[in-house]
Amino acid sequence: MTTTITHARTAIVLGGSGSVGGALLHALFHDEGFGTVITLSRRSLPEAVALARATGRRLVEKLVPDMAPASLAAATLEVARAVGGELEGFSVLGVGADTAKLTLEGHRAVDVALNEAFARALRDSGQVRHLAFMSAAGADLTAKTSGSGAAGMARYNRVKGEAEEAVRASGPAIVSVFRPAMIIGSRHTPWLLEKALPLFAFVTPGKYRSIRVEQIAGAMIAAAKNRPTTSATYHYPEMMALIAGGRQ
C-alpha cells in the first residue's frame, strides 16, 4: 500500500549528496515552508536523516541503486504521485570536479540524461509545476564538443547547455535555471582559490562572481516559494536579488 504524503508543501531533491545538495537539504529542513523533503539517491544520506530528526521534519528517502534514466524516472514518478499538496522540484545533480576525466558521452550520461529523466517524470506525475535546476555559468548549447571537459572549458559548457535544453523541453511548465560560477564551500573548489576569489570581486563581471553553496540553496528555495509564472535563468546578481527578496 502506498502512503500518501499530506504536508502542504513538499520538496523533491535530486543530487542531495553533493556540496550544494547538502546545503540545499539543510536549508529546506530549516525552512518552515516545507514540511517534507524527498530525496532520490543511490544510498541513504546520513546527514539528511540526522537533520530531519533534529528539525522535526519528515524525510522520505527514495533509493535508486541503479541510477539509470529509466529507473530514476520510475522512482521519481512513484514517489511524486504519492504526494498530497504542493510539490516543488529541485535538481543540483552534476558530475562535479571529475568531468575532465570523462568522455563526452560519460558526462552527458549524468548531467543530461539523468536530469532529463527526473524532469520528465516530475512533469508526467502531474504534481509538479516548477523545477529549480542548477546548471553553471557559461552554459552554451552551441559550444564546441572537442577538447577538455574540465569545468569552464567549451565542452563542459556544451554539456551544461544540453542539460538545460533537455530539462526545459521535458520538464514541468516552469523551469528556473541557476548558473553559479565558482562555488565557495564545494569540496571540489581548492581552498586557496576560495580565499583569493573574493579579493577580485570588484573587477569580476557580476554573472561570474563566486558564490557560496548556502547562497545557491537560498536562491533556489526563494524562487520556489515565489511561485514564478515564467521560466528564467539566474546568475549571481539575480540569485542575490532572490535571496534579498526572500528576507523581506
PDB file of C-alpha atoms in Angstrom:
ATOM      1  CA  MET A   1       0.000   0.000   0.000  1.00  0.00           C
ATOM      2  CA  THR A   2       1.285   3.482  -0.869  1.00  0.00           C
ATOM      3  CA  THR A   3       1.438   6.022   1.932  1.00  0.00           C
ATOM      4  CA  THR A   4       0.168   9.439   0.888  1.00  0.00           C
ATOM      5  CA  ILE A   5       2.275  12.417   1.969  1.00  0.00           C
ATOM      6  CA  THR A   6      -0.084  15.177   3.063  1.00  0.00           C
ATOM      7  CA  HIS A   7       2.062  18.135   4.126  1.00  0.00           C
ATOM      8  CA  ALA A   8       1.145  21.408   2.414  1.00  0.00           C
ATOM      9  CA  ARG A   9       4.483  21.735   0.637  1.00  0.00           C
ATOM     10  CA  THR A  10       6.983  19.030  -0.194  1.00  0.00           C
ATOM     11  CA  ALA A  11      10.429  19.312  -1.797  1.00  0.00           C
ATOM     12  CA  ILE A  12      11.728  16.538  -4.031  1.00  0.00           C
ATOM     13  CA  VAL A  13      15.511  16.715  -4.430  1.00  0.00           C
ATOM     14  CA  LEU A  14      17.938  15.097  -6.862  1.00  0.00           C
ATOM     15  CA  GLY A  15      21.650  15.454  -6.087  1.00  0.00           C
ATOM     16  CA  GLY A  16      21.436  15.752  -2.322  1.00  0.00           C
ATOM     17  CA  SER A  17      24.777  14.017  -1.704  1.00  0.00           C
ATOM     18  CA  GLY A  18      26.874  16.831  -3.193  1.00  0.00           C
ATOM     19  CA  SER A  19      28.107  20.035  -1.588  1.00  0.00           C
ATOM     20  CA  VAL A  20      25.308  22.216  -2.928  1.00  0.00           C
ATOM     21  CA  GLY A  21      22.865  19.375  -2.303  1.00  0.00           C
ATOM     22  CA  GLY A  22      23.864  19.247   1.351  1.00  0.00           C
ATOM     23  CA  ALA A  23      23.370  22.997   1.701  1.00  0.00           C
ATOM     24  CA  LEU A  24      20.005  22.737  -0.040  1.00  0.00           C
ATOM     25  CA  LEU A  25      18.786  19.973   2.271  1.00  0.00           C
ATOM     26  CA  HIS A  26      19.981  21.908   5.321  1.00  0.00           C
ATOM     27  CA  ALA A  27      18.088  24.996   4.176  1.00  0.00           C
ATOM     28  CA  LEU A  28      14.928  23.040   3.352  1.00  0.00           C
ATOM     29  CA  PHE A  29      14.857  21.348   6.742  1.00  0.00           C
ATOM     30  CA  HIS A  30      15.179  24.749   8.424  1.00  0.00           C
ATOM     31  CA  ASP A  31      12.536  26.430   6.265  1.00  0.00           C
ATOM     32  CA  GLU A  32       9.070  26.361   7.796  1.00  0.00           C
ATOM     33  CA  GLY A  33       7.556  26.496   4.324  1.00  0.00           C
ATOM     34  CA  PHE A  34       8.466  22.837   3.760  1.00  0.00           C
ATOM     35  CA  GLY A  35       7.108  20.013   5.887  1.00  0.00           C
ATOM     36  CA  THR A  36       8.532  17.076   3.948  1.00  0.00           C
ATOM     37  CA  VAL A  37      11.698  16.535   1.933  1.00  0.00           C
ATOM     38  CA  ILE A  38      12.029  13.663  -0.531  1.00  0.00           C
ATOM     39  CA  THR A  39      15.492  12.658  -1.716  1.00  0.00           C
ATOM     40  CA  LEU A  40      16.362  10.458  -4.675  1.00  0.00           C
ATOM     41  CA  SER A  41      19.827   8.933  -4.337  1.00  0.00           C
ATOM     42  CA  ARG A  42      21.776   5.724  -4.732  1.00  0.00           C
ATOM     43  CA  ARG A  43      22.131   5.259  -0.988  1.00  0.00           C
ATOM     44  CA  SER A  44      20.865   6.709   2.273  1.00  0.00           C
ATOM     45  CA  LEU A  45      22.156  10.166   3.250  1.00  0.00           C
ATOM     46  CA  PRO A  46      23.063  10.034   6.971  1.00  0.00           C
ATOM     47  CA  GLU A  47      23.379  13.816   7.352  1.00  0.00           C
ATOM     48  CA  ALA A  48      19.904  14.307   5.892  1.00  0.00           C
ATOM     49  CA  VAL A  49      18.493  11.698   8.259  1.00  0.00           C
ATOM     50  CA  ALA A  50      20.096  13.474  11.224  1.00  0.00           C
ATOM     51  CA  LEU A  51      18.844  16.882  10.057  1.00  0.00           C
ATOM     52  CA  ALA A  52      15.304  15.632   9.659  1.00  0.00           C
ATOM     53  CA  ARG A  53      15.392  14.206  13.168  1.00  0.00           C
ATOM     54  CA  ALA A  54      16.863  17.392  14.656  1.00  0.00           C
ATOM     55  CA  THR A  55      14.382  19.718  12.964  1.00  0.00           C
ATOM     56  CA  GLY A  56      11.317  17.541  13.346  1.00  0.00           C
ATOM     57  CA  ARG A  57      10.693  17.433   9.597  1.00  0.00           C
ATOM     58  CA  ARG A  58       9.747  14.422   7.567  1.00  0.00           C
ATOM     59  CA  LEU A  59      12.334  12.876   5.262  1.00  0.00           C
ATOM     60  CA  VAL A  60      11.407  10.316   2.614  1.00  0.00           C
ATOM     61  CA  GLU A  61      14.451   8.633   1.108  1.00  0.00           C
ATOM     62  CA  LYS A  62      13.752   7.030  -2.256  1.00  0.00           C
ATOM     63  CA  LEU A  63      16.760   4.865  -3.043  1.00  0.00           C
ATOM     64  CA  VAL A  64      17.705   4.245  -6.662  1.00  0.00           C
ATOM     65  CA  PRO A  65      20.727   1.885  -6.514  1.00  0.00           C
ATOM     66  CA  ASP A  66      20.778   1.592 -10.300  1.00  0.00           C
ATOM     67  CA  MET A  67      20.919   5.301 -11.102  1.00  0.00           C
ATOM     68  CA  ALA A  68      19.989   4.989 -14.768  1.00  0.00           C
ATOM     69  CA  PRO A  69      17.448   7.210 -16.564  1.00  0.00           C
ATOM     70  CA  ALA A  70      14.671   4.614 -16.676  1.00  0.00           C
ATOM     71  CA  SER A  71      14.966   3.587 -13.024  1.00  0.00           C
ATOM     72  CA  LEU A  72      15.305   7.197 -11.863  1.00  0.00           C
ATOM     73  CA  ALA A  73      12.231   8.225 -13.847  1.00  0.00           C
ATOM     74  CA  ALA A  74      10.202   5.326 -12.432  1.00  0.00           C
ATOM     75  CA  ALA A  75      11.247   6.096  -8.854  1.00  0.00           C
ATOM     76  CA  THR A  76      10.534   9.806  -9.281  1.00  0.00           C
ATOM     77  CA  LEU A  77       7.109   9.145 -10.764  1.00  0.00           C
ATOM     78  CA  GLU A  78       6.231   6.714  -7.994  1.00  0.00           C
ATOM     79  CA  VAL A  79       7.142   8.999  -5.116  1.00  0.00           C
ATOM     80  CA  ALA A  80       5.722  12.150  -6.740  1.00  0.00           C
ATOM     81  CA  ARG A  81       2.335  10.521  -7.227  1.00  0.00           C
ATOM     82  CA  ALA A  82       2.225   9.689  -3.513  1.00  0.00           C
ATOM     83  CA  VAL A  83       2.307  13.373  -2.612  1.00  0.00           C
ATOM     84  CA  GLY A  84      -0.733  15.279  -1.468  1.00  0.00           C
ATOM     85  CA  GLY A  85      -0.447  19.064  -1.681  1.00  0.00           C
ATOM     86  CA  GLU A  86       2.198  21.221  -3.331  1.00  0.00           C
ATOM     87  CA  LEU A  87       5.370  19.594  -4.645  1.00  0.00           C
ATOM     88  CA  GLU A  88       8.476  21.564  -5.629  1.00  0.00           C
ATOM     89  CA  GLY A  89      11.250  20.004  -7.689  1.00  0.00           C
ATOM     90  CA  PHE A  90      14.952  20.697  -7.119  1.00  0.00           C
ATOM     91  CA  SER A  91      17.916  19.278  -9.022  1.00  0.00           C
ATOM     92  CA  VAL A  92      21.530  20.017  -8.132  1.00  0.00           C
ATOM     93  CA  LEU A  93      22.846  16.840  -9.750  1.00  0.00           C
ATOM     94  CA  GLY A  94      26.123  17.101 -11.640  1.00  0.00           C
ATOM     95  CA  VAL A  95      29.373  15.226 -12.052  1.00  0.00           C
ATOM     96  CA  GLY A  96      31.437  17.677 -10.002  1.00  0.00           C
ATOM     97  CA  ALA A  97      35.202  18.012 -10.414  1.00  0.00           C
ATOM     98  CA  ASP A  98      35.824  14.845 -12.418  1.00  0.00           C
ATOM     99  CA  THR A  99      34.435  15.997 -15.765  1.00  0.00           C
ATOM    100  CA  ALA A 100      37.940  16.294 -17.221  1.00  0.00           C
ATOM    101  CA  LYS A 101      38.363  12.541 -16.711  1.00  0.00           C
ATOM    102  CA  LEU A 102      35.134  11.648 -18.506  1.00  0.00           C
ATOM    103  CA  THR A 103      34.362  11.167 -22.149  1.00  0.00           C
ATOM    104  CA  LEU A 104      31.769  13.486 -23.640  1.00  0.00           C
ATOM    105  CA  GLU A 105      29.177  10.706 -23.520  1.00  0.00           C
ATOM    106  CA  GLY A 106      30.082   9.845 -19.939  1.00  0.00           C
ATOM    107  CA  HIS A 107      29.468  13.435 -18.896  1.00  0.00           C
ATOM    108  CA  ARG A 108      26.205  13.564 -20.825  1.00  0.00           C
ATOM    109  CA  ALA A 109      25.046  10.337 -19.178  1.00  0.00           C
ATOM    110  CA  VAL A 110      24.862  12.110 -15.830  1.00  0.00           C
ATOM    111  CA  ASP A 111      24.291  15.803 -16.422  1.00  0.00           C
ATOM    112  CA  VAL A 112      21.949  15.464 -19.389  1.00  0.00           C
ATOM    113  CA  ALA A 113      20.302  12.033 -19.284  1.00  0.00           C
ATOM    114  CA  LEU A 114      19.619  11.781 -15.547  1.00  0.00           C
ATOM    115  CA  ASN A 115      18.411  15.353 -15.199  1.00  0.00           C
ATOM    116  CA  GLU A 116      16.176  14.932 -18.239  1.00  0.00           C
ATOM    117  CA  ALA A 117      14.669  11.725 -16.807  1.00  0.00           C
ATOM    118  CA  PHE A 118      14.000  13.422 -13.463  1.00  0.00           C
ATOM    119  CA  ALA A 119      12.431  16.482 -15.081  1.00  0.00           C
ATOM    120  CA  ARG A 120      10.272  14.389 -17.401  1.00  0.00           C
ATOM    121  CA  ALA A 121       8.980  12.252 -14.531  1.00  0.00           C
ATOM    122  CA  LEU A 122       8.110  15.353 -12.492  1.00  0.00           C
ATOM    123  CA  ARG A 123       6.100  16.657 -15.446  1.00  0.00           C
ATOM    124  CA  ASP A 124       4.413  13.305 -16.098  1.00  0.00           C
ATOM    125  CA  SER A 125       3.369  12.998 -12.464  1.00  0.00           C
ATOM    126  CA  GLY A 126       1.009  15.931 -12.884  1.00  0.00           C
ATOM    127  CA  GLN A 127       2.046  17.039  -9.384  1.00  0.00           C
ATOM    128  CA  VAL A 128       4.855  19.453 -10.207  1.00  0.00           C
ATOM    129  CA  ARG A 129       4.546  22.877 -11.795  1.00  0.00           C
ATOM    130  CA  HIS A 130       8.043  24.213 -11.095  1.00  0.00           C
ATOM    131  CA  LEU A 131      11.591  22.843 -11.100  1.00  0.00           C
ATOM    132  CA  ALA A 132      14.647  24.680  -9.761  1.00  0.00           C
ATOM    133  CA  PHE A 133      17.614  23.354 -11.716  1.00  0.00           C
ATOM    134  CA  MET A 134      21.306  24.081 -11.133  1.00  0.00           C
ATOM    135  CA  SER A 135      23.494  24.439 -14.217  1.00  0.00           C
ATOM    136  CA  ALA A 136      26.668  26.558 -14.488  1.00  0.00           C
ATOM    137  CA  ALA A 137      27.757  29.985 -15.647  1.00  0.00           C
ATOM    138  CA  GLY A 138      28.863  29.760 -19.256  1.00  0.00           C
ATOM    139  CA  ALA A 139      26.424  27.019 -20.237  1.00  0.00           C
ATOM    140  CA  ASP A 140      26.172  27.132 -24.010  1.00  0.00           C
ATOM    141  CA  LEU A 141      24.295  24.752 -26.277  1.00  0.00           C
ATOM    142  CA  THR A 142      26.397  25.896 -29.242  1.00  0.00           C
ATOM    143  CA  ALA A 143      29.847  25.433 -27.653  1.00  0.00           C
ATOM    144  CA  LYS A 144      32.328  23.010 -29.194  1.00  0.00           C
ATOM    145  CA  THR A 145      32.375  19.390 -28.064  1.00  0.00           C
ATOM    146  CA  SER A 146      36.105  18.938 -28.619  1.00  0.00           C
ATOM    147  CA  GLY A 147      38.911  19.480 -26.151  1.00  0.00           C
ATOM    148  CA  SER A 148      38.974  19.126 -22.378  1.00  0.00           C
ATOM    149  CA  GLY A 149      35.813  18.501 -20.411  1.00  0.00           C
ATOM    150  CA  ALA A 150      37.105  20.419 -17.380  1.00  0.00           C
ATOM    151  CA  ALA A 151      34.821  22.961 -15.739  1.00  0.00           C
ATOM    152  CA  GLY A 152      34.714  26.216 -17.657  1.00  0.00           C
ATOM    153  CA  MET A 153      36.014  24.734 -20.892  1.00  0.00           C
ATOM    154  CA  ALA A 154      33.950  24.673 -24.095  1.00  0.00           C
ATOM    155  CA  ARG A 155      32.987  21.009 -23.852  1.00  0.00           C
ATOM    156  CA  TYR A 156      31.847  21.398 -20.254  1.00  0.00           C
ATOM    157  CA  ASN A 157      29.765  24.427 -21.192  1.00  0.00           C
ATOM    158  CA  ARG A 158      28.247  22.476 -24.075  1.00  0.00           C
ATOM    159  CA  VAL A 159      27.079  19.653 -21.798  1.00  0.00           C
ATOM    160  CA  LYS A 160      25.609  22.134 -19.331  1.00  0.00           C
ATOM    161  CA  GLY A 161      23.806  23.840 -22.197  1.00  0.00           C
ATOM    162  CA  GLU A 162      22.463  20.499 -23.400  1.00  0.00           C
ATOM    163  CA  ALA A 163      21.265  19.691 -19.879  1.00  0.00           C
ATOM    164  CA  GLU A 164      19.392  22.988 -19.651  1.00  0.00           C
ATOM    165  CA  GLU A 165      17.768  22.394 -23.026  1.00  0.00           C
ATOM    166  CA  ALA A 166      16.707  18.850 -22.106  1.00  0.00           C
ATOM    167  CA  VAL A 167      15.240  19.887 -18.769  1.00  0.00           C
ATOM    168  CA  ARG A 168      13.312  22.789 -20.285  1.00  0.00           C
ATOM    169  CA  ALA A 169      11.961  20.616 -23.087  1.00  0.00           C
ATOM    170  CA  SER A 170      10.968  17.637 -20.950  1.00  0.00           C
ATOM    171  CA  GLY A 171      10.280  19.113 -17.536  1.00  0.00           C
ATOM    172  CA  PRO A 172       7.464  20.920 -15.767  1.00  0.00           C
ATOM    173  CA  ALA A 173       5.832  24.011 -17.233  1.00  0.00           C
ATOM    174  CA  ILE A 174       8.209  26.353 -15.412  1.00  0.00           C
ATOM    175  CA  VAL A 175      11.950  25.766 -15.013  1.00  0.00           C
ATOM    176  CA  SER A 176      14.188  28.136 -13.070  1.00  0.00           C
ATOM    177  CA  VAL A 177      17.798  27.624 -14.172  1.00  0.00           C
ATOM    178  CA  PHE A 178      20.575  28.661 -11.776  1.00  0.00           C
ATOM    179  CA  ARG A 179      24.023  29.322 -13.213  1.00  0.00           C
ATOM    180  CA  PRO A 180      26.638  29.694 -10.463  1.00  0.00           C
ATOM    181  CA  ALA A 181      30.249  30.428 -11.379  1.00  0.00           C
ATOM    182  CA  MET A 182      32.972  29.325  -8.934  1.00  0.00           C
ATOM    183  CA  ILE A 183      31.269  27.726  -5.937  1.00  0.00           C
ATOM    184  CA  ILE A 184      32.620  28.542  -2.480  1.00  0.00           C
ATOM    185  CA  GLY A 185      32.098  25.740   0.010  1.00  0.00           C
ATOM    186  CA  SER A 186      32.211  22.994  -2.588  1.00  0.00           C
ATOM    187  CA  ARG A 187      34.595  20.176  -1.779  1.00  0.00           C
ATOM    188  CA  HIS A 188      35.726  20.440  -5.408  1.00  0.00           C
ATOM    189  CA  THR A 189      36.929  24.053  -5.102  1.00  0.00           C
ATOM    190  CA  PRO A 190      40.578  24.396  -3.911  1.00  0.00           C
ATOM    191  CA  TRP A 191      40.729  26.264  -0.605  1.00  0.00           C
ATOM    192  CA  LEU A 192      43.387  28.684  -1.850  1.00  0.00           C
ATOM    193  CA  LEU A 193      41.143  29.668  -4.745  1.00  0.00           C
ATOM    194  CA  GLU A 194      38.257  30.167  -2.322  1.00  0.00           C
ATOM    195  CA  LYS A 195      40.360  32.649  -0.360  1.00  0.00           C
ATOM    196  CA  ALA A 196      41.630  34.514  -3.410  1.00  0.00           C
ATOM    197  CA  LEU A 197      38.444  34.905  -5.439  1.00  0.00           C
ATOM    198  CA  PRO A 198      36.661  37.410  -3.159  1.00  0.00           C
ATOM    199  CA  LEU A 199      39.666  39.750  -3.462  1.00  0.00           C
ATOM    200  CA  PHE A 200      38.937  40.169  -7.169  1.00  0.00           C
ATOM    201  CA  ALA A 201      35.149  40.536  -6.891  1.00  0.00           C
ATOM    202  CA  PHE A 202      35.310  44.249  -7.736  1.00  0.00           C
ATOM    203  CA  VAL A 203      36.722  43.518 -11.208  1.00  0.00           C
ATOM    204  CA  THR A 204      34.740  40.336 -11.886  1.00  0.00           C
ATOM    205  CA  PRO A 205      31.641  40.655 -14.105  1.00  0.00           C
ATOM    206  CA  GLY A 206      28.548  40.137 -11.959  1.00  0.00           C
ATOM    207  CA  LYS A 207      27.424  36.893 -13.563  1.00  0.00           C
ATOM    208  CA  TYR A 208      30.845  35.304 -12.943  1.00  0.00           C
ATOM    209  CA  ARG A 209      31.303  36.216  -9.291  1.00  0.00           C
ATOM    210  CA  SER A 210      31.962  33.376  -6.874  1.00  0.00           C
ATOM    211  CA  ILE A 211      29.019  32.241  -4.793  1.00  0.00           C
ATOM    212  CA  ARG A 212      28.629  30.165  -1.632  1.00  0.00           C
ATOM    213  CA  VAL A 213      26.753  26.873  -1.562  1.00  0.00           C
ATOM    214  CA  GLU A 214      24.352  28.356   1.001  1.00  0.00           C
ATOM    215  CA  GLN A 215      23.560  31.245  -1.340  1.00  0.00           C
ATOM    216  CA  ILE A 216      22.744  28.930  -4.232  1.00  0.00           C
ATOM    217  CA  ALA A 217      20.438  26.927  -1.972  1.00  0.00           C
ATOM    218  CA  GLY A 218      18.793  30.073  -0.630  1.00  0.00           C
ATOM    219  CA  ALA A 219      18.150  31.427  -4.116  1.00  0.00           C
ATOM    220  CA  MET A 220      16.635  28.165  -5.337  1.00  0.00           C
ATOM    221  CA  ILE A 221      14.296  27.972  -2.367  1.00  0.00           C
ATOM    222  CA  ALA A 222      13.321  31.632  -2.711  1.00  0.00           C
ATOM    223  CA  ALA A 223      12.428  31.070  -6.362  1.00  0.00           C
ATOM    224  CA  ALA A 224      10.277  28.083  -5.469  1.00  0.00           C
ATOM    225  CA  LYS A 225       8.450  29.963  -2.740  1.00  0.00           C
ATOM    226  CA  ASN A 226       7.851  32.952  -5.016  1.00  0.00           C
ATOM    227  CA  ARG A 227       5.807  30.732  -7.350  1.00  0.00           C
ATOM    228  CA  PRO A 228       7.311  32.036 -10.624  1.00  0.00           C
ATOM    229  CA  THR A 229       4.942  32.293 -13.571  1.00  0.00           C
ATOM    230  CA  THR A 230       7.596  32.011 -16.274  1.00  0.00           C
ATOM    231  CA  SER A 231      10.856  30.150 -16.769  1.00  0.00           C
ATOM    232  CA  ALA A 232      14.001  32.204 -16.180  1.00  0.00           C
ATOM    233  CA  THR A 233      17.780  31.972 -15.863  1.00  0.00           C
ATOM    234  CA  TYR A 234      19.578  33.269 -12.768  1.00  0.00           C
ATOM    235  CA  HIS A 235      23.225  34.291 -12.482  1.00  0.00           C
ATOM    236  CA  TYR A 236      24.888  35.756  -9.387  1.00  0.00           C
ATOM    237  CA  PRO A 237      23.092  39.158  -9.433  1.00  0.00           C
ATOM    238  CA  GLU A 238      19.665  37.588  -9.894  1.00  0.00           C
ATOM    239  CA  MET A 239      20.339  34.986  -7.219  1.00  0.00           C
ATOM    240  CA  MET A 240      21.311  37.692  -4.747  1.00  0.00           C
ATOM    241  CA  ALA A 241      18.105  39.561  -5.608  1.00  0.00           C
ATOM    242  CA  LEU A 242      16.054  36.443  -4.929  1.00  0.00           C
ATOM    243  CA  ILE A 243      17.700  35.999  -1.540  1.00  0.00           C
ATOM    244  CA  ALA A 244      17.144  39.659  -0.633  1.00  0.00           C
ATOM    245  CA  GLY A 245      13.508  39.420  -1.682  1.00  0.00           C
ATOM    246  CA  GLY A 246      13.005  36.324   0.426  1.00  0.00           C
ATOM    247  CA  ARG A 247      14.177  38.166   3.541  1.00  0.00           C
ATOM    248  CA  GLN A 248      11.577  40.925   3.198  1.00  0.00           C
TER     249      GLN A 248
END
